[in-house]
Amino acid sequence: MRFGFRIALAALSFTAAVAETGQDYAASITRWRAEREARLKADNGWLTVAGLHWLKEGDNAVGSGADVRIALPTAAPKLVGVITLQNGKTRFTPKGNVVYKGAPLTSPIDLRPDTEPNYDVLTVGRINFYVIKRDYKIGVRVKDNDNPPRKQFAGLQWYPVDPTWKVRAKFAPWDKPRKLYFDTEVGVKEEDESAGVVTFTRNGKEYKMEAVKDGDGLWFVMRDATSGKSTYAASRFLYTDAPKNGYVDIDFNRAENPPCAFTPYATCPLPPPQNRLTLAVTAGELYKH
């Protein structure tokens, strides 16, 4: 599956930035970076993630009490309900004041996980929680709009904008459907539909990466020689528009850190071997511990 934040990113136009040069280009990148930071800091953004709890078969109590399995922040009541996991399905029974789709929830409901469109989100005050599914594991992610890391966030840091890191790459699609498999930071597997391979040249040397289909565009999970030094060690993400006439424009100035750089409760994919570049990509988002 793919994460919800990709949908918002894919909606942004990349084409306009490619057409711009000089000061206009730098200004477009600066605007995009400001929008990315705003999304991180927004209500229910990644900075609000406050917990991830894997469910056991049977009943799983939810609340802020000491004996619950799904722990909510202390602002929540000690018990707000029970999530029952049975044969891969989840059902929530309310035991307190829980809101669902803007109205108090008074009877049990089956919960759709985040791998399905319009997945179900439950709310207690400024806290939200919902079911996630990763490979064979089913859990509950908790978001708190009063999460301390959100309040303490000092802002993103970036390499200076460098137009030479906007490159045109040759795109070679697969002749039949193919899956791209990822390890993840939580020890389970993720699979996505592979779109094909891009090839680009930097300083006279050729590099390749495999892309995942992301709506009409492409998504790359990559690592390079800056990883663990000036950029996040595990990976960086990069999104592009769809290829045109056999080529795709890749702008490494938009390379960004994954959610795992901001919370220990994300389940980020790790780059496949073919996306681990020996090149030092001195562009995009920096990472400071």
mmCIF file of N, CA, C and O in Angstrom, residues 3-6 9 32 36 40 45-47 49 141 153 156-158 182-185 190 219-224 226-228 230-239 254-271 284-288:
data_model
loop_
_atom_site.group_PDB
_atom_site.id
_atom_site.type_symbol
_atom_site.label_atom_id
_atom_site.label_comp_id
_atom_site.label_asym_id
_atom_site.label_seq_id
_atom_site.Cartn_x
_atom_site.Cartn_y
_atom_site.Cartn_z
ATOM 1 N N PHE A 3 1.233 5.446 1.320
ATOM 2 C CA PHE A 3 0.821 6.291 2.422
ATOM 3 C C PHE A 3 -0.059 7.430 1.967
ATOM 4 O O PHE A 3 0.049 7.915 0.861
ATOM 5 N N GLY A 4 -0.953 7.919 2.911
ATOM 6 C CA GLY A 4 -1.893 8.983 2.569
ATOM 7 C C GLY A 4 -1.237 10.261 2.131
ATOM 8 O O GLY A 4 -1.785 11.001 1.320
ATOM 9 N N PHE A 5 0.004 10.538 2.719
ATOM 10 C CA PHE A 5 0.609 11.815 2.359
ATOM 11 C C PHE A 5 1.006 11.879 0.902
ATOM 12 O O PHE A 5 1.155 12.946 0.334
ATOM 13 N N ARG A 6 1.154 10.721 0.208
ATOM 14 C CA ARG A 6 1.510 10.745 -1.211
ATOM 15 C C ARG A 6 0.423 11.378 -2.051
ATOM 16 O O ARG A 6 0.689 11.989 -3.070
ATOM 17 N N LEU A 9 0.850 15.035 -2.117
ATOM 18 C CA LEU A 9 2.039 15.427 -2.866
ATOM 19 C C LEU A 9 1.822 15.290 -4.365
ATOM 20 O O LEU A 9 2.245 16.125 -5.161
ATOM 21 N N TRP A 32 7.290 25.352 -3.040
ATOM 22 C CA TRP A 32 6.970 23.940 -2.837
ATOM 23 C C TRP A 32 7.460 23.473 -1.469
ATOM 24 O O TRP A 32 6.749 22.749 -0.755
ATOM 25 N N ARG A 36 5.309 21.934 1.649
ATOM 26 C CA ARG A 36 5.611 20.645 2.291
ATOM 27 C C ARG A 36 5.679 20.810 3.803
ATOM 28 O O ARG A 36 5.115 20.009 4.556
ATOM 29 N N LEU A 40 3.297 19.087 6.894
ATOM 30 C CA LEU A 40 3.812 18.377 8.053
ATOM 31 C C LEU A 40 3.245 18.942 9.347
ATOM 32 O O LEU A 40 2.912 18.202 10.279
ATOM 33 N N GLY A 45 -1.295 15.979 10.474
ATOM 34 C CA GLY A 45 -0.100 15.715 9.680
ATOM 35 C C GLY A 45 0.816 14.731 10.402
ATOM 36 O O GLY A 45 0.531 14.258 11.515
ATOM 37 N N TRP A 46 1.952 14.423 9.765
ATOM 38 C CA TRP A 46 2.840 13.410 10.330
ATOM 39 C C TRP A 46 3.418 13.803 11.682
ATOM 40 O O TRP A 46 3.771 12.935 12.495
ATOM 41 N N LEU A 47 3.508 15.096 11.977
ATOM 42 C CA LEU A 47 4.028 15.513 13.277
ATOM 43 C C LEU A 47 3.043 15.236 14.407
ATOM 44 O O LEU A 47 3.405 15.324 15.583
ATOM 45 N N VAL A 49 1.528 12.287 14.741
ATOM 46 C CA VAL A 49 1.480 10.840 15.009
ATOM 47 C C VAL A 49 2.081 10.557 16.388
ATOM 48 O O VAL A 49 3.229 10.911 16.667
ATOM 49 N N ARG A 141 -3.007 3.243 14.347
ATOM 50 C CA ARG A 141 -2.179 4.445 14.412
ATOM 51 C C ARG A 141 -2.949 5.532 15.154
ATOM 52 O O ARG A 141 -4.141 5.735 14.923
ATOM 53 N N PHE A 153 8.517 21.397 16.832
ATOM 54 C CA PHE A 153 9.129 21.323 15.503
ATOM 55 C C PHE A 153 9.728 22.673 15.107
ATOM 56 O O PHE A 153 9.061 23.704 15.137
ATOM 57 N N LEU A 156 11.960 22.590 8.594
ATOM 58 C CA LEU A 156 12.794 21.758 7.733
ATOM 59 C C LEU A 156 14.046 22.503 7.314
ATOM 60 O O LEU A 156 14.075 23.739 7.283
ATOM 61 N N GLN A 157 15.068 21.730 6.979
ATOM 62 C CA GLN A 157 16.315 22.292 6.444
ATOM 63 C C GLN A 157 16.600 21.643 5.093
ATOM 64 O O GLN A 157 16.321 20.456 4.894
ATOM 65 N N TRP A 158 17.186 22.431 4.187
ATOM 66 C CA TRP A 158 17.368 21.988 2.808
ATOM 67 C C TRP A 158 18.751 22.361 2.283
ATOM 68 O O TRP A 158 19.349 23.341 2.724
ATOM 69 N N PHE A 182 9.412 -4.084 -1.232
ATOM 70 C CA PHE A 182 10.199 -3.299 -0.285
ATOM 71 C C PHE A 182 10.251 -3.995 1.069
ATOM 72 O O PHE A 182 9.230 -4.508 1.553
ATOM 73 N N ASP A 183 11.412 -3.966 1.714
ATOM 74 C CA ASP A 183 11.458 -4.150 3.157
ATOM 75 C C ASP A 183 10.990 -2.843 3.787
ATOM 76 O O ASP A 183 10.999 -1.791 3.135
ATOM 77 N N THR A 184 10.588 -2.893 5.054
ATOM 78 C CA THR A 184 10.133 -1.689 5.736
ATOM 79 C C THR A 184 10.823 -1.559 7.090
ATOM 80 O O THR A 184 11.450 -2.507 7.582
ATOM 81 N N GLU A 185 10.651 -0.390 7.698
ATOM 82 C CA GLU A 185 11.288 -0.139 8.986
ATOM 83 C C GLU A 185 10.600 -0.876 10.134
ATOM 84 O O GLU A 185 11.085 -0.855 11.264
ATOM 85 N N GLU A 190 6.384 -4.700 1.840
ATOM 86 C CA GLU A 190 5.426 -3.896 1.103
ATOM 87 C C GLU A 190 5.633 -4.171 -0.377
ATOM 88 O O GLU A 190 6.762 -4.354 -0.831
ATOM 89 N N TRP A 219 6.912 7.478 -8.340
ATOM 90 C CA TRP A 219 7.428 7.631 -6.978
ATOM 91 C C TRP A 219 8.686 6.783 -6.838
ATOM 92 O O TRP A 219 8.716 5.627 -7.248
ATOM 93 N N PHE A 220 9.728 7.389 -6.266
ATOM 94 C CA PHE A 220 11.002 6.707 -6.051
ATOM 95 C C PHE A 220 11.313 6.657 -4.564
ATOM 96 O O PHE A 220 11.205 7.667 -3.867
ATOM 97 N N VAL A 221 11.712 5.477 -4.096
ATOM 98 C CA VAL A 221 12.292 5.322 -2.762
ATOM 99 C C VAL A 221 13.771 5.100 -2.979
ATOM 100 O O VAL A 221 14.172 4.098 -3.580
ATOM 101 N N MET A 222 14.594 6.039 -2.516
ATOM 102 C CA MET A 222 16.010 6.028 -2.880
ATOM 103 C C MET A 222 16.912 6.252 -1.671
ATOM 104 O O MET A 222 16.476 6.707 -0.614
ATOM 105 N N ARG A 223 18.149 5.893 -1.864
ATOM 106 C CA ARG A 223 19.220 6.186 -0.914
ATOM 107 C C ARG A 223 20.427 6.582 -1.740
ATOM 108 O O ARG A 223 20.570 6.161 -2.890
ATOM 109 N N ASP A 224 21.303 7.406 -1.183
ATOM 110 C CA ASP A 224 22.493 7.837 -1.942
ATOM 111 C C ASP A 224 23.645 8.036 -0.981
ATOM 112 O O ASP A 224 23.533 7.740 0.214
ATOM 113 N N THR A 226 24.836 10.516 0.446
ATOM 114 C CA THR A 226 24.662 11.463 1.555
ATOM 115 C C THR A 226 23.856 10.850 2.700
ATOM 116 O O THR A 226 23.785 11.426 3.789
ATOM 117 N N SER A 227 23.242 9.697 2.470
ATOM 118 C CA SER A 227 22.342 9.090 3.460
ATOM 119 C C SER A 227 23.101 8.728 4.735
ATOM 120 O O SER A 227 24.156 8.077 4.691
ATOM 121 N N GLY A 228 22.548 9.140 5.874
ATOM 122 C CA GLY A 228 23.202 8.914 7.149
ATOM 123 C C GLY A 228 24.265 9.943 7.472
ATOM 124 O O GLY A 228 24.859 9.900 8.557
ATOM 125 N N SER A 230 24.335 13.802 5.701
ATOM 126 C CA SER A 230 23.568 15.047 5.700
ATOM 127 C C SER A 230 22.083 14.819 5.465
ATOM 128 O O SER A 230 21.277 15.728 5.671
ATOM 129 N N THR A 231 21.718 13.614 5.031
ATOM 130 C CA THR A 231 20.306 13.304 4.779
ATOM 131 C C THR A 231 19.907 12.077 5.603
ATOM 132 O O THR A 231 20.751 11.396 6.183
ATOM 133 N N TYR A 232 18.602 11.808 5.639
ATOM 134 C CA TYR A 232 18.088 10.727 6.473
ATOM 135 C C TYR A 232 18.678 9.393 6.036
ATOM 136 O O TYR A 232 18.735 9.078 4.849
ATOM 137 N N ALA A 233 19.109 8.597 7.012
ATOM 138 C CA ALA A 233 19.889 7.401 6.712
ATOM 139 C C ALA A 233 19.116 6.348 5.939
ATOM 140 O O ALA A 233 19.653 5.712 5.024
ATOM 141 N N ALA A 234 17.842 6.133 6.303
ATOM 142 C CA ALA A 234 17.113 4.998 5.738
ATOM 143 C C ALA A 234 16.746 5.207 4.283
ATOM 144 O O ALA A 234 16.902 4.294 3.454
ATOM 145 N N SER A 235 16.238 6.389 3.956
ATOM 146 C CA SER A 235 15.755 6.598 2.589
ATOM 147 C C SER A 235 15.388 8.057 2.377
ATOM 148 O O SER A 235 15.309 8.844 3.328
ATOM 149 N N ARG A 236 15.136 8.399 1.123
ATOM 150 C CA ARG A 236 14.447 9.629 0.756
ATOM 151 C C ARG A 236 13.402 9.286 -0.290
ATOM 152 O O ARG A 236 13.529 8.291 -1.003
ATOM 153 N N PHE A 237 12.368 10.103 -0.366
ATOM 154 C CA PHE A 237 11.301 9.925 -1.358
ATOM 155 C C PHE A 237 11.415 11.015 -2.408
ATOM 156 O O PHE A 237 11.846 12.130 -2.126
ATOM 157 N N LEU A 238 10.975 10.674 -3.624
ATOM 158 C CA LEU A 238 10.969 11.632 -4.722
ATOM 159 C C LEU A 238 9.804 11.317 -5.647
ATOM 160 O O LEU A 238 9.586 10.157 -6.014
ATOM 161 N N TYR A 239 9.038 12.347 -5.987
ATOM 162 C CA TYR A 239 7.859 12.209 -6.836
ATOM 163 C C TYR A 239 8.066 12.997 -8.125
ATOM 164 O O TYR A 239 8.684 14.060 -8.116
ATOM 165 N N ARG A 254 13.644 18.393 -4.936
ATOM 166 C CA ARG A 254 12.410 18.037 -4.239
ATOM 167 C C ARG A 254 12.527 16.707 -3.491
ATOM 168 O O ARG A 254 11.516 16.203 -2.989
ATOM 169 N N ALA A 255 13.721 16.149 -3.420
ATOM 170 C CA ALA A 255 13.898 14.925 -2.636
ATOM 171 C C ALA A 255 13.582 15.233 -1.175
ATOM 172 O O ALA A 255 14.020 16.250 -0.629
ATOM 173 N N GLU A 256 12.808 14.374 -0.539
ATOM 174 C CA GLU A 256 12.325 14.662 0.808
ATOM 175 C C GLU A 256 12.498 13.473 1.731
ATOM 176 O O GLU A 256 12.594 12.328 1.296
ATOM 177 N N ASN A 257 12.551 13.761 3.011
ATOM 178 C CA ASN A 257 12.649 12.695 4.003
ATOM 179 C C ASN A 257 11.306 12.000 4.168
ATOM 180 O O ASN A 257 10.254 12.625 4.053
ATOM 181 N N PRO A 258 11.326 10.703 4.474
ATOM 182 C CA PRO A 258 10.070 9.960 4.663
ATOM 183 C C PRO A 258 9.475 10.272 6.030
ATOM 184 O O PRO A 258 10.136 10.880 6.894
ATOM 185 N N PRO A 259 8.239 9.841 6.269
ATOM 186 C CA PRO A 259 7.620 10.071 7.577
ATOM 187 C C PRO A 259 8.435 9.534 8.754
ATOM 188 O O PRO A 259 8.396 10.091 9.858
ATOM 189 N N CYS A 260 9.191 8.452 8.529
ATOM 190 C CA CYS A 260 9.983 7.880 9.618
ATOM 191 C C CYS A 260 11.052 8.834 10.147
ATOM 192 O O CYS A 260 11.586 8.625 11.231
ATOM 193 N N ALA A 261 11.368 9.872 9.397
ATOM 194 C CA ALA A 261 12.311 10.874 9.883
ATOM 195 C C ALA A 261 11.680 11.767 10.940
ATOM 196 O O ALA A 261 12.393 12.476 11.663
ATOM 197 N N PHE A 262 10.355 11.736 11.051
ATOM 198 C CA PHE A 262 9.643 12.637 11.949
ATOM 199 C C PHE A 262 8.918 11.924 13.078
ATOM 200 O O PHE A 262 8.508 12.558 14.046
ATOM 201 N N THR A 263 8.736 10.623 12.957
ATOM 202 C CA THR A 263 8.037 9.873 13.996
ATOM 203 C C THR A 263 8.509 8.429 14.000
ATOM 204 O O THR A 263 8.760 7.855 12.928
ATOM 205 N N PRO A 264 8.649 7.811 15.177
ATOM 206 C CA PRO A 264 8.995 6.389 15.226
ATOM 207 C C PRO A 264 7.813 5.485 14.941
ATOM 208 O O PRO A 264 7.956 4.255 14.935
ATOM 209 N N TYR A 265 6.647 6.077 14.685
ATOM 210 C CA TYR A 265 5.423 5.299 14.512
ATOM 211 C C TYR A 265 4.979 5.224 13.054
ATOM 212 O O TYR A 265 3.816 4.972 12.772
ATOM 213 N N ALA A 266 5.890 5.425 12.122
ATOM 214 C CA ALA A 266 5.605 5.247 10.699
ATOM 215 C C ALA A 266 6.134 3.886 10.254
ATOM 216 O O ALA A 266 6.876 3.225 10.977
ATOM 217 N N THR A 267 5.770 3.472 9.060
ATOM 218 C CA THR A 267 6.127 2.130 8.562
ATOM 219 C C THR A 267 6.789 2.239 7.197
ATOM 220 O O THR A 267 6.394 1.556 6.251
ATOM 221 N N CYS A 268 7.788 3.082 7.087
ATOM 222 C CA CYS A 268 8.326 3.469 5.783
ATOM 223 C C CYS A 268 9.017 2.323 5.047
ATOM 224 O O CYS A 268 9.726 1.520 5.648
ATOM 225 N N PRO A 269 8.843 2.279 3.719
ATOM 226 C CA PRO A 269 9.590 1.312 2.909
ATOM 227 C C PRO A 269 11.054 1.716 2.800
ATOM 228 O O PRO A 269 11.397 2.900 2.846
ATOM 229 N N LEU A 270 11.906 0.712 2.650
ATOM 230 C CA LEU A 270 13.337 0.934 2.468
ATOM 231 C C LEU A 270 13.694 0.757 0.999
ATOM 232 O O LEU A 270 13.051 -0.015 0.291
ATOM 233 N N PRO A 271 14.704 1.468 0.515
ATOM 234 C CA PRO A 271 15.030 1.398 -0.914
ATOM 235 C C PRO A 271 15.450 -0.007 -1.334
ATOM 236 O O PRO A 271 16.216 -0.668 -0.626
ATOM 237 N N GLY A 284 17.966 18.681 -2.112
ATOM 238 C CA GLY A 284 16.773 18.263 -1.409
ATOM 239 C C GLY A 284 16.857 18.465 0.088
ATOM 240 O O GLY A 284 17.620 19.297 0.592
ATOM 241 N N GLU A 285 16.073 17.675 0.800
ATOM 242 C CA GLU A 285 15.894 17.881 2.245
ATOM 243 C C GLU A 285 17.045 17.304 3.041
ATOM 244 O O GLU A 285 17.475 16.177 2.826
ATOM 245 N N LEU A 286 17.526 18.097 4.000
ATOM 246 C CA LEU A 286 18.562 17.666 4.923
ATOM 247 C C LEU A 286 17.930 16.979 6.136
ATOM 248 O O LEU A 286 16.714 17.058 6.342
ATOM 249 N N TYR A 287 18.782 16.339 6.938
ATOM 250 C CA TYR A 287 18.293 15.713 8.172
ATOM 251 C C TYR A 287 19.253 16.002 9.290
ATOM 252 O O TYR A 287 20.439 15.701 9.199
ATOM 253 N N LYS A 288 18.721 16.611 10.343
ATOM 254 C CA LYS A 288 19.517 16.883 11.543
ATOM 255 C C LYS A 288 18.893 16.134 12.706
ATOM 256 O O LYS A 288 17.712 16.257 12.972
#
